[in-house]
Short mmCIF file of C-alpha atoms in Angstrom, two decimals:
data_model
loop_
_atom_site.label_atom_id
_atom_site.label_comp_id
_atom_site.label_asym_id
_atom_site.label_seq_id
_atom_site.Cartn_x
_atom_site.Cartn_y
_atom_site.Cartn_z
CA MET A 11 81.08 107.75 107.87
CA THR A 12 83.38 109.16 105.21
CA LEU A 13 84.56 112.77 104.99
CA ASN A 14 84.19 114.78 101.79
CA PHE A 15 87.91 114.46 101.02
CA GLU A 16 89.32 115.04 97.55
CA HIS A 17 91.93 112.41 96.68
CA ARG A 18 94.77 113.65 94.47
CA SER A 19 97.70 111.46 93.48
CA ALA A 20 101.23 112.73 94.07
CA ALA A 21 104.84 111.76 93.51
CA HIS A 22 106.01 112.17 97.10
CA CYS A 23 103.82 110.64 99.80
CA GLU A 24 104.31 113.19 102.57
CA ALA A 25 104.03 116.31 100.38
CA GLY A 26 100.92 114.74 98.83
CA VAL A 27 99.28 114.13 102.21
CA VAL A 28 99.99 117.68 103.43
CA SER A 29 98.72 119.15 100.15
CA ASN A 30 95.50 117.10 100.38
CA LEU A 31 95.00 118.04 104.05
CA LEU A 32 95.33 121.77 103.28
CA ASN A 33 93.03 121.36 100.29
CA PHE A 34 90.39 119.95 102.68
CA TYR A 35 90.56 123.20 104.69
CA GLY A 36 90.33 125.39 101.58
CA ILE A 37 93.99 126.31 100.96
CA GLN A 38 94.74 125.46 97.33
CA LEU A 39 98.44 124.59 97.14
CA SER A 40 99.89 122.02 94.77
CA GLU A 41 102.28 119.24 95.74
CA PRO A 42 105.47 120.96 94.41
CA MET A 43 104.60 124.10 96.42
CA ILE A 44 104.32 122.10 99.64
CA PHE A 45 107.56 120.30 98.80
CA GLY A 46 109.37 123.62 98.35
CA ILE A 47 107.85 125.40 101.35
CA GLY A 48 108.53 122.36 103.52
CA ALA A 49 112.19 122.32 102.37
CA GLY A 50 112.07 118.70 101.21
CA LEU A 51 115.12 118.76 98.93
CA TYR A 52 118.10 117.14 100.59
CA PHE A 53 120.96 114.81 99.97
CA ILE A 54 122.67 112.54 102.43
CA ASN A 55 125.23 109.84 101.80
CA MET A 56 125.42 107.39 104.68
CA PRO A 57 128.60 105.33 104.41
CA PHE A 58 128.18 104.19 108.01
CA VAL A 59 125.00 102.19 107.20
CA PRO A 60 125.97 98.57 106.45
CA PHE A 61 125.65 97.47 102.82
CA LYS A 62 123.28 94.56 103.25
CA GLY A 63 120.42 93.32 101.10
CA ASN A 64 118.23 96.21 100.02
CA MET A 65 119.13 98.71 102.75
CA SER A 66 119.41 102.23 101.41
CA LYS A 67 122.67 104.08 101.98
CA PHE A 68 121.52 107.37 100.43
CA SER A 69 118.55 109.64 100.80
CA PHE A 70 117.25 112.42 98.59
CA ARG A 71 114.72 113.63 101.20
CA THR A 72 114.58 114.96 104.75
CA LEU A 73 113.58 112.82 107.71
CA PRO A 74 109.97 111.57 107.79
CA GLY A 75 107.76 114.28 109.26
CA GLY A 76 110.13 117.09 108.25
CA ILE A 77 108.05 118.37 105.35
CA PHE A 78 104.88 118.46 107.46
CA VAL A 79 106.54 120.34 110.32
CA HIS A 80 108.36 122.87 108.12
CA ALA A 81 105.46 123.52 105.73
CA MET A 82 102.89 124.07 108.48
CA LYS A 83 105.28 126.29 110.47
CA ASN A 84 106.07 128.43 107.44
CA LEU A 85 102.40 128.71 106.46
CA GLN A 86 101.46 129.46 110.11
CA VAL A 87 98.82 126.77 110.34
CA LYS A 88 98.11 125.48 113.85
CA VAL A 89 98.61 121.72 113.98
CA SER A 90 98.88 118.93 116.53
CA MET A 91 101.18 115.95 116.36
CA LYS A 92 101.50 112.86 118.54
CA LYS A 93 104.87 111.31 118.06
CA ARG A 94 104.46 107.96 119.77
CA PHE A 95 102.01 105.70 121.55
CA PHE A 96 102.78 102.89 123.94
CA ASN A 97 99.29 101.39 123.74
CA GLU A 98 98.13 100.27 120.30
CA GLU A 99 94.39 100.21 121.13
CA LYS A 100 94.61 103.74 122.50
CA ALA A 101 96.28 104.94 119.29
CA MET A 102 93.43 103.56 117.18
CA LYS A 103 90.82 105.06 119.52
CA GLU A 104 92.42 108.49 119.12
CA VAL A 105 91.97 108.28 115.33
CA ASP A 106 88.29 107.29 115.78
CA ASN A 107 87.65 110.27 118.07
CA LEU A 108 89.16 112.73 115.57
CA LEU A 109 87.23 111.21 112.65
CA ALA A 110 83.99 111.56 114.63
CA GLN A 111 84.70 115.31 114.91
CA GLY A 112 85.16 115.47 111.11
CA ILE A 113 88.94 115.84 111.09
CA PRO A 114 91.09 113.86 108.59
CA VAL A 115 94.17 112.36 110.27
CA GLY A 116 97.61 111.91 108.70
CA ASN A 117 99.54 108.82 109.76
CA GLY A 118 103.11 107.60 109.49
CA VAL A 119 103.12 103.95 108.43
CA GLY A 120 105.42 101.19 107.22
CA LEU A 121 105.20 99.95 103.62
CA TYR A 122 105.71 96.23 104.16
CA PHE A 123 102.24 95.11 105.30
CA LEU A 124 100.19 97.48 103.08
CA PRO A 125 98.07 95.14 100.93
CA TYR A 126 97.57 97.33 97.82
CA THR A 127 101.22 98.14 97.00
CA PRO A 128 103.37 95.54 95.25
CA ILE A 129 106.53 96.88 96.93
CA ARG A 130 107.76 94.50 99.63
CA ILE A 131 110.39 96.44 101.54
CA HIS A 132 110.80 97.35 105.22
CA PHE A 133 110.55 101.09 104.71
CA ASN A 134 108.96 103.03 107.56
CA ALA A 135 108.81 106.58 106.20
CA HIS A 136 105.54 106.28 104.26
CA HIS A 137 102.55 108.54 104.96
CA LEU A 138 98.81 108.25 104.37
CA CYS A 139 95.62 110.00 105.42
CA VAL A 140 92.68 108.33 107.19
CA VAL A 141 89.45 109.92 105.96
CA GLY A 142 86.62 107.65 107.08
CA LYS A 143 85.43 104.65 109.05
CA GLU A 144 82.59 102.24 108.32
CA GLY A 145 82.14 99.49 110.89
CA TYR A 146 85.43 97.65 111.01
CA GLU A 147 86.90 99.20 107.85
CA TYR A 148 88.84 102.42 107.39
CA THR A 149 88.83 104.50 104.23
CA ILE A 150 92.29 105.87 103.49
CA SER A 151 93.73 108.21 100.91
CA ASP A 152 97.27 107.24 99.88
CA PRO A 153 98.70 109.74 97.37
CA THR A 154 101.03 107.23 95.70
CA VAL A 155 98.10 105.19 94.32
CA SER A 156 95.45 106.57 91.99
CA THR A 157 92.25 105.74 93.95
CA ILE A 158 90.93 105.73 97.52
CA GLN A 159 91.59 102.43 99.33
CA LYS A 160 90.09 100.46 102.22
CA LEU A 161 91.97 98.92 105.14
CA SER A 162 90.71 96.73 107.98
CA TYR A 163 91.24 97.69 111.64
CA ASP A 164 93.92 95.03 112.17
CA THR A 165 95.92 95.96 109.06
CA LEU A 166 95.92 99.65 109.91
CA LYS A 167 97.10 98.82 113.44
CA LYS A 168 99.84 96.61 112.05
CA VAL A 169 101.17 99.17 109.56
CA ARG A 170 101.05 101.99 112.12
CA PHE A 171 103.15 99.95 114.52
CA SER A 172 105.61 98.41 112.05
CA LYS A 173 109.10 97.87 113.43
CA GLY A 174 112.62 98.53 112.25
CA MET A 175 114.58 101.68 111.36
CA PHE A 176 112.57 104.93 111.91
CA ALA A 177 109.65 102.93 113.38
CA PRO A 178 106.51 105.14 113.22
CA LYS A 179 105.19 104.02 116.67
CA GLY A 180 101.69 105.20 115.76
CA LYS A 181 102.71 108.73 114.78
CA MET A 182 99.72 110.88 113.79
CA TYR A 183 99.07 114.52 112.94
CA TRP A 184 96.13 116.75 112.13
CA VAL A 185 95.14 120.38 111.61
CA LYS A 186 94.02 121.85 114.93
CA GLU A 187 92.33 125.08 113.87
CA LYS A 188 90.74 125.95 110.56
CA PRO A 189 93.37 128.23 108.92
CA SER A 190 92.61 131.54 107.21
CA SER A 191 92.12 131.06 103.49
CA SER A 192 94.98 133.31 102.34
CA PRO A 193 98.30 132.52 104.06
CA ASP A 194 101.33 134.81 103.69
CA LEU A 195 102.94 132.98 100.79
CA HIS A 196 105.90 135.37 100.37
CA THR A 197 107.53 134.71 103.74
CA ALA A 198 106.59 131.03 103.60
CA ILE A 199 108.33 130.49 100.25
CA MET A 200 111.37 132.54 101.29
CA ASN A 201 111.76 130.56 104.52
CA GLY A 202 111.50 127.30 102.58
CA LEU A 203 114.12 128.42 100.04
CA LYS A 204 116.48 129.60 102.79
CA THR A 205 116.27 126.27 104.63
CA THR A 206 116.96 124.33 101.44
CA CYS A 207 119.99 126.49 100.56
CA LYS A 208 121.30 126.01 104.10
CA ASN A 209 120.82 122.23 103.88
CA MET A 210 122.54 121.90 100.53
CA ILE A 211 125.54 124.23 100.79
CA GLY A 212 125.74 125.40 104.40
CA THR A 213 126.22 122.13 106.29
CA PRO A 214 129.82 121.59 107.42
CA ILE A 215 129.59 117.78 107.36
CA PHE A 216 131.08 115.66 104.58
CA ALA A 217 127.97 113.52 104.09
CA ILE A 218 125.26 116.16 103.65
CA GLY A 219 124.32 118.32 100.67
CA ILE A 220 126.79 119.08 97.88
CA ARG A 221 129.65 117.60 99.93
CA GLY A 222 127.63 114.38 100.12
CA ILE A 223 127.47 114.17 96.30
CA VAL A 224 131.24 114.72 96.07
CA SER A 225 131.92 112.05 98.68
CA LEU A 226 129.59 109.66 96.82
CA SER A 227 131.57 110.22 93.62
CA ARG A 228 134.77 109.46 95.54
CA GLN A 229 133.16 106.25 96.76
CA ILE A 230 132.07 105.19 93.27
CA ARG A 231 135.64 105.44 91.98
CA LYS A 232 136.76 102.78 94.47
CA LEU A 233 133.59 100.72 94.18
CA GLU A 234 134.81 97.72 92.22
CA ALA A 235 138.00 97.34 94.26
CA ARG A 236 136.05 97.45 97.48
CA TYR A 237 132.98 95.30 96.84
CA GLY A 238 133.83 93.14 93.82
CA GLU A 239 132.06 93.10 90.47
CA GLN A 240 128.58 91.85 91.38
CA ASP A 241 128.15 93.80 94.61
CA ALA A 242 129.32 97.00 92.92
CA LEU A 243 126.47 96.67 90.40
CA ILE A 244 124.00 96.08 93.24
CA PHE A 245 125.32 99.21 94.96
CA LEU A 246 124.51 101.19 91.81
CA ALA A 247 121.07 99.57 91.66
CA THR A 248 120.24 100.67 95.22
CA LEU A 249 121.30 104.21 94.30
CA LEU A 250 119.05 104.07 91.27
CA GLN A 251 116.17 102.77 93.39
CA SER A 252 116.30 105.64 95.87
CA MET A 253 116.77 108.13 93.01
CA GLU A 254 114.07 107.08 90.54
CA GLU A 255 111.79 104.40 91.91
CA PHE A 256 110.58 105.24 95.40
CA GLY A 257 108.20 108.13 94.77
CA THR A 258 110.56 110.97 93.90
CA GLY A 259 108.84 112.46 90.86
CA GLY A 260 112.01 111.80 88.89
CA ALA A 261 115.77 112.42 89.24
CA GLY A 262 115.85 112.58 93.03
CA PHE A 263 113.16 115.31 93.40
CA ARG A 264 114.98 117.72 91.04
CA PHE A 265 112.04 117.93 88.60
CA LEU A 266 109.63 118.39 91.50
CA TYR A 267 111.76 121.24 92.87
CA SER A 268 111.96 122.81 89.43
CA ALA A 269 108.16 122.76 89.23
CA PHE A 270 108.07 124.56 92.60
CA LEU A 271 110.42 127.31 91.35
CA TYR A 272 108.30 127.73 88.22
CA GLU A 273 105.12 128.17 90.27
CA THR A 274 106.92 130.58 92.61
CA ALA A 275 107.73 132.84 89.65
CA GLU A 276 104.02 133.16 88.87
CA ILE A 277 102.82 133.58 92.46
CA LEU A 278 105.42 136.20 93.49
CA ASN A 279 105.53 137.90 90.05
CA LYS A 280 109.30 137.48 89.79
CA PRO A 281 110.26 136.12 86.34
CA GLU A 282 113.86 135.50 87.47
CA PHE A 283 112.66 132.37 89.24
CA LYS A 284 111.79 130.92 85.81
CA ASP A 285 115.49 131.01 84.90
CA PHE A 286 116.29 129.19 88.13
CA ALA A 287 113.58 126.64 87.26
CA THR A 288 115.06 125.90 83.82
CA GLU A 289 118.52 125.64 85.39
CA MET A 290 117.21 123.12 87.95
CA ASN A 291 115.49 121.24 85.13
CA ASN A 292 118.84 120.93 83.34
CA ILE A 293 120.42 119.57 86.52
CA GLY A 294 117.54 117.09 86.74
CA ASP A 295 118.31 115.97 83.19
CA LEU A 296 121.92 115.35 84.23
CA TRP A 297 120.76 113.22 87.17
CA ARG A 298 118.47 111.26 84.90
CA GLN A 299 121.26 110.74 82.37
CA PHE A 300 123.42 109.46 85.23
CA ALA A 301 120.61 107.06 86.21
CA LEU A 302 120.37 105.83 82.62
CA GLU A 303 124.12 105.15 82.51
CA CYS A 304 123.84 103.23 85.79
CA GLY A 305 120.98 101.22 84.27
CA ARG A 306 123.11 100.46 81.21
CA LYS A 307 125.93 99.42 83.50
CA PHE A 308 123.99 96.62 85.14
CA LYS A 309 122.32 95.60 81.89
CA LYS A 310 125.75 95.41 80.25
CA ARG A 311 124.94 97.56 77.20
CA ASN A 312 127.66 100.01 75.99
CA GLU A 313 128.67 100.60 79.56
CA GLU A 314 130.86 103.36 80.97
CA SER A 315 133.66 102.84 83.47
CA TYR A 316 133.21 103.73 87.14
CA ASP A 317 135.55 106.71 86.70
CA GLN A 318 133.29 108.16 84.02
CA LEU A 319 130.24 107.73 86.29
CA ALA A 320 132.10 109.47 89.13
CA ASP A 321 132.99 112.35 86.79
CA ARG A 322 129.31 112.76 85.97
CA LEU A 323 128.55 113.15 89.69
CA LEU A 324 131.35 115.70 90.09
CA GLU A 325 129.88 117.73 87.23
CA ILE A 326 126.44 117.58 88.86
CA SER A 327 127.82 118.69 92.24
CA ALA A 328 129.65 121.65 90.66
CA LYS A 329 126.48 122.75 88.84
CA GLU A 330 124.33 122.40 91.95
CA LYS A 331 126.78 124.41 94.03
CA GLU A 332 126.71 127.18 91.44
CA PHE A 333 122.91 127.03 91.40
CA PHE A 334 122.37 127.24 95.15
CA VAL A 335 124.98 129.98 95.65
CA ALA A 336 123.24 132.07 92.99
CA LEU A 337 119.82 131.34 94.49
CA ARG A 338 120.91 132.34 98.00
CA LYS A 339 122.43 135.56 96.68
CA TYR A 340 119.27 136.39 94.73
CA ILE A 341 117.05 135.81 97.77
CA LYS A 342 119.23 138.02 99.98
CA THR A 343 119.34 140.95 97.56
CA ALA A 344 116.18 141.01 95.48
CA CYS A 345 113.51 139.35 97.55
CA LYS A 346 113.25 141.60 100.62
CA LYS A 347 109.70 142.47 101.49
CA MET B 1 116.64 115.74 75.86
CA GLU B 2 113.71 115.12 78.19
CA ALA B 3 111.62 113.33 75.58
CA ARG B 4 114.49 111.11 74.49
CA VAL B 5 115.20 110.01 78.05
CA ASN B 6 111.53 109.28 78.69
CA ASP B 7 111.40 107.03 75.63
CA LYS B 8 114.27 105.04 77.06
CA LEU B 9 112.39 104.80 80.35
CA ALA B 10 109.27 103.48 78.70
CA GLU B 11 111.23 100.58 77.20
CA THR B 12 111.83 99.05 80.60
CA THR B 13 108.98 97.15 82.14
CA GLY B 14 107.62 97.46 85.66
CA GLU B 15 104.91 99.11 87.72
CA GLN B 16 103.86 102.69 87.20
CA MET B 17 104.54 105.82 89.24
CA VAL B 18 103.95 109.56 89.06
CA GLN B 19 106.64 111.47 87.15
CA TYR B 20 106.94 115.20 86.50
CA TYR B 21 107.86 116.46 83.05
CA PHE B 22 108.24 119.82 81.36
CA ASP B 23 106.85 120.43 77.87
CA GLY B 24 108.49 123.85 77.30
CA LYS B 25 105.67 125.91 78.85
CA GLU B 26 104.12 124.09 81.80
CA TRP B 27 104.77 121.32 84.28
CA HIS B 28 102.73 118.15 83.97
CA LYS B 29 102.22 115.09 86.06
CA LYS B 30 101.90 111.72 84.37
CA TRP B 31 102.10 108.03 85.16
CA GLU B 32 105.41 106.60 84.03
CA LYS B 33 106.97 103.18 83.97
CA LYS B 34 109.73 102.37 86.41
CA PHE B 35 113.33 101.35 85.94
CA ASP B 36 113.79 97.71 86.94
CA ALA B 37 116.59 98.33 89.41
CA CYS B 38 114.57 96.42 91.99
CA ALA B 39 115.02 93.22 89.96
CA VAL B 40 118.81 93.67 90.03
CA VAL B 41 118.84 94.15 93.79
CA MET B 42 116.75 91.01 94.09
CA THR B 43 119.13 88.83 92.03
CA LYS B 44 121.58 88.56 94.90
CA HIS B 45 118.70 87.98 97.25
CA SER B 46 117.34 85.07 95.21
CA GLN B 47 120.80 83.49 95.06
CA GLU B 48 120.94 83.62 98.85
CA ILE B 49 117.48 82.05 99.05
CA GLU B 50 118.67 79.17 96.88
CA THR B 51 121.74 78.45 99.07
CA ILE B 52 119.68 78.58 102.25
CA ARG B 53 117.08 76.26 100.71
CA GLN B 54 119.81 73.73 99.99
CA GLN B 55 121.09 74.01 103.57
CA VAL B 56 117.57 73.42 104.92
CA LEU B 57 117.16 70.34 102.71
CA ASP B 58 120.54 69.05 103.93
CA GLY B 59 119.46 69.50 107.55
CA GLN B 60 121.91 72.25 108.53
CA LEU B 61 119.30 75.00 109.05
CA SER B 62 115.65 75.06 110.15
CA PRO B 63 112.77 76.21 107.88
CA LEU B 64 112.66 79.42 109.94
CA ALA B 65 115.90 80.59 108.27
CA TYR B 66 114.29 80.08 104.86
CA HIS B 67 111.19 82.10 105.80
CA ILE B 68 113.33 84.92 107.23
CA GLN B 69 115.19 85.15 103.91
CA THR B 70 112.15 84.98 101.61
CA ASN B 71 110.23 87.60 103.60
CA LEU B 72 113.19 90.05 103.62
CA PHE B 73 113.45 89.90 107.42
CA ASN B 74 116.51 89.59 109.60
CA VAL B 75 116.96 88.35 113.17
CA LYS B 76 116.85 91.83 114.73
CA LEU B 77 113.66 92.81 112.92
CA LEU B 78 111.95 89.48 113.70
CA SER B 79 112.90 89.93 117.33
CA SER B 80 111.23 93.35 117.50
CA TYR B 81 108.02 92.00 115.91
CA THR B 82 107.70 88.83 118.02
CA LYS B 83 109.33 90.10 121.25
CA ILE B 84 111.44 86.91 121.37
CA PRO B 85 115.09 87.63 122.31
CA LYS B 86 117.61 87.61 119.46
CA ARG B 87 119.76 84.86 120.98
CA HIS B 88 116.68 82.61 121.23
CA ILE B 89 115.84 83.18 117.55
CA LYS B 90 119.44 82.34 116.60
CA LYS B 91 119.03 79.02 118.45
CA HIS B 92 115.74 78.37 116.65
CA LEU B 93 117.61 78.49 113.33
CA THR B 94 119.04 75.01 114.04
CA PRO B 95 116.72 72.11 113.12
CA ASP B 96 117.07 70.23 116.44
CA VAL B 97 115.82 73.17 118.54
CA PHE B 98 113.19 74.18 115.99
CA ASN B 99 111.58 70.70 116.02
CA GLN B 100 111.10 70.87 119.81
CA LEU B 101 109.40 74.30 119.80
CA ASP B 102 105.97 74.64 121.44
CA GLU B 103 102.84 75.69 119.57
CA GLU B 104 102.77 79.22 121.05
CA THR B 105 106.18 80.24 119.73
CA LEU B 106 105.42 78.78 116.32
CA LYS B 107 102.17 80.76 116.22
CA LYS B 108 104.07 83.97 116.96
CA TYR B 109 106.39 83.37 114.01
CA ALA B 110 103.56 82.36 111.68
CA ALA B 111 101.57 85.50 112.53
CA VAL B 112 104.46 87.76 111.48
CA PHE B 113 104.94 85.98 108.14
CA GLU B 114 101.13 85.81 107.64
CA ILE B 115 101.12 82.02 107.09
CA THR B 116 99.81 78.99 109.01
CA VAL B 117 101.91 76.89 111.41
CA GLU B 118 101.94 73.96 108.93
CA GLU B 119 103.35 76.21 106.23
CA LEU B 120 106.01 77.47 108.64
CA LYS B 121 107.28 73.93 109.20
CA GLU B 122 107.89 73.19 105.53
CA ILE B 123 109.55 75.05 102.64
CA SER B 124 107.89 75.63 99.29
CA GLU B 125 109.44 74.64 95.98
#
């Protein structure tokens, strides 16, 4: 049995899954909209994580599950979520029961044992949607690949209970009640924007938001003295990986967020948001230029010094601070309902 | 600016992913090629594999150490998958202890790496 589920590819796995789930229930919202309403934009620099192998010390996104929780709360859709299971068989049975009632189920999984992706990394914050079961095989819709895929019972069990940092422990979520077709988009978008502004400029911790970017630039200045030549290049490569390669839509979600602001301008009939969108797009270009310079650095083609790279980050942080302060002010004054 | 940067991106080889781009009026989604930063991260990794392979051939480490390195595992992660205590796994990294292991423990390790027990006992070229 397979549900009539439309598979749409996306840049970010979780926003893609939520967008596809809502599309199944008749709410047409694109992936950037879900990303914005769910307040997915974030920055955290984690100097306390050990620098070993391919472990990521930075993140451009919120914790796994954050986008789903925030987006559904802001859109006032009633959902259910089971955070962990102790029995693996029971967790699989639960999915079967929901599928029999005609409900698609979102799942948190690990990337390492998924057969169709070439990425071999122990990364446990991936999301996919189970949409059907035939005999011993499940049909799944994974937004980061272009077509619908099939997984056997054992593989699905293995990926749902993968171990390590942020282990999913069989986490699953689904829409409990069929939502009304026209949600209150104005308050939803405003709540999403407010949360993002708070995350980026209102957190009094050195590692999070704009302060995180500044602290990262400070770290890059001392990079070669601290790690040596080869490890410093690998540090830059891990930064580049989390910024451009692992499903961000480009430049650490900045282009995705810009697309959200652009759509907001049309939905709310406020052309000022288009200016914010172009501004965010320019910031995204700066991030991408920074990524290019990092790439040149480890390919050894007209490279810049570490000080110049750090200055680029400082410039980005100053521009982002300006952007978010202006955005918060605009929301407070002009966007009251 | 955007177009110029994307041209640079397309030069590098790799798998494809969804990228957003702006053409002046509207936002589009398209499949783009990746940077090859992953390859750079893996250079250090492959150097480590080579040193561990030499140590296994010299008889200082067991083949288990080699498989842990090639599959991007570490002792803590392997312990959580197999439910074997960390200090036991550390002992199994020495060849003398590894050669005396019973079939059940070997099967547990082989199941995690998705290989057979015979493959676990030897290292590939």
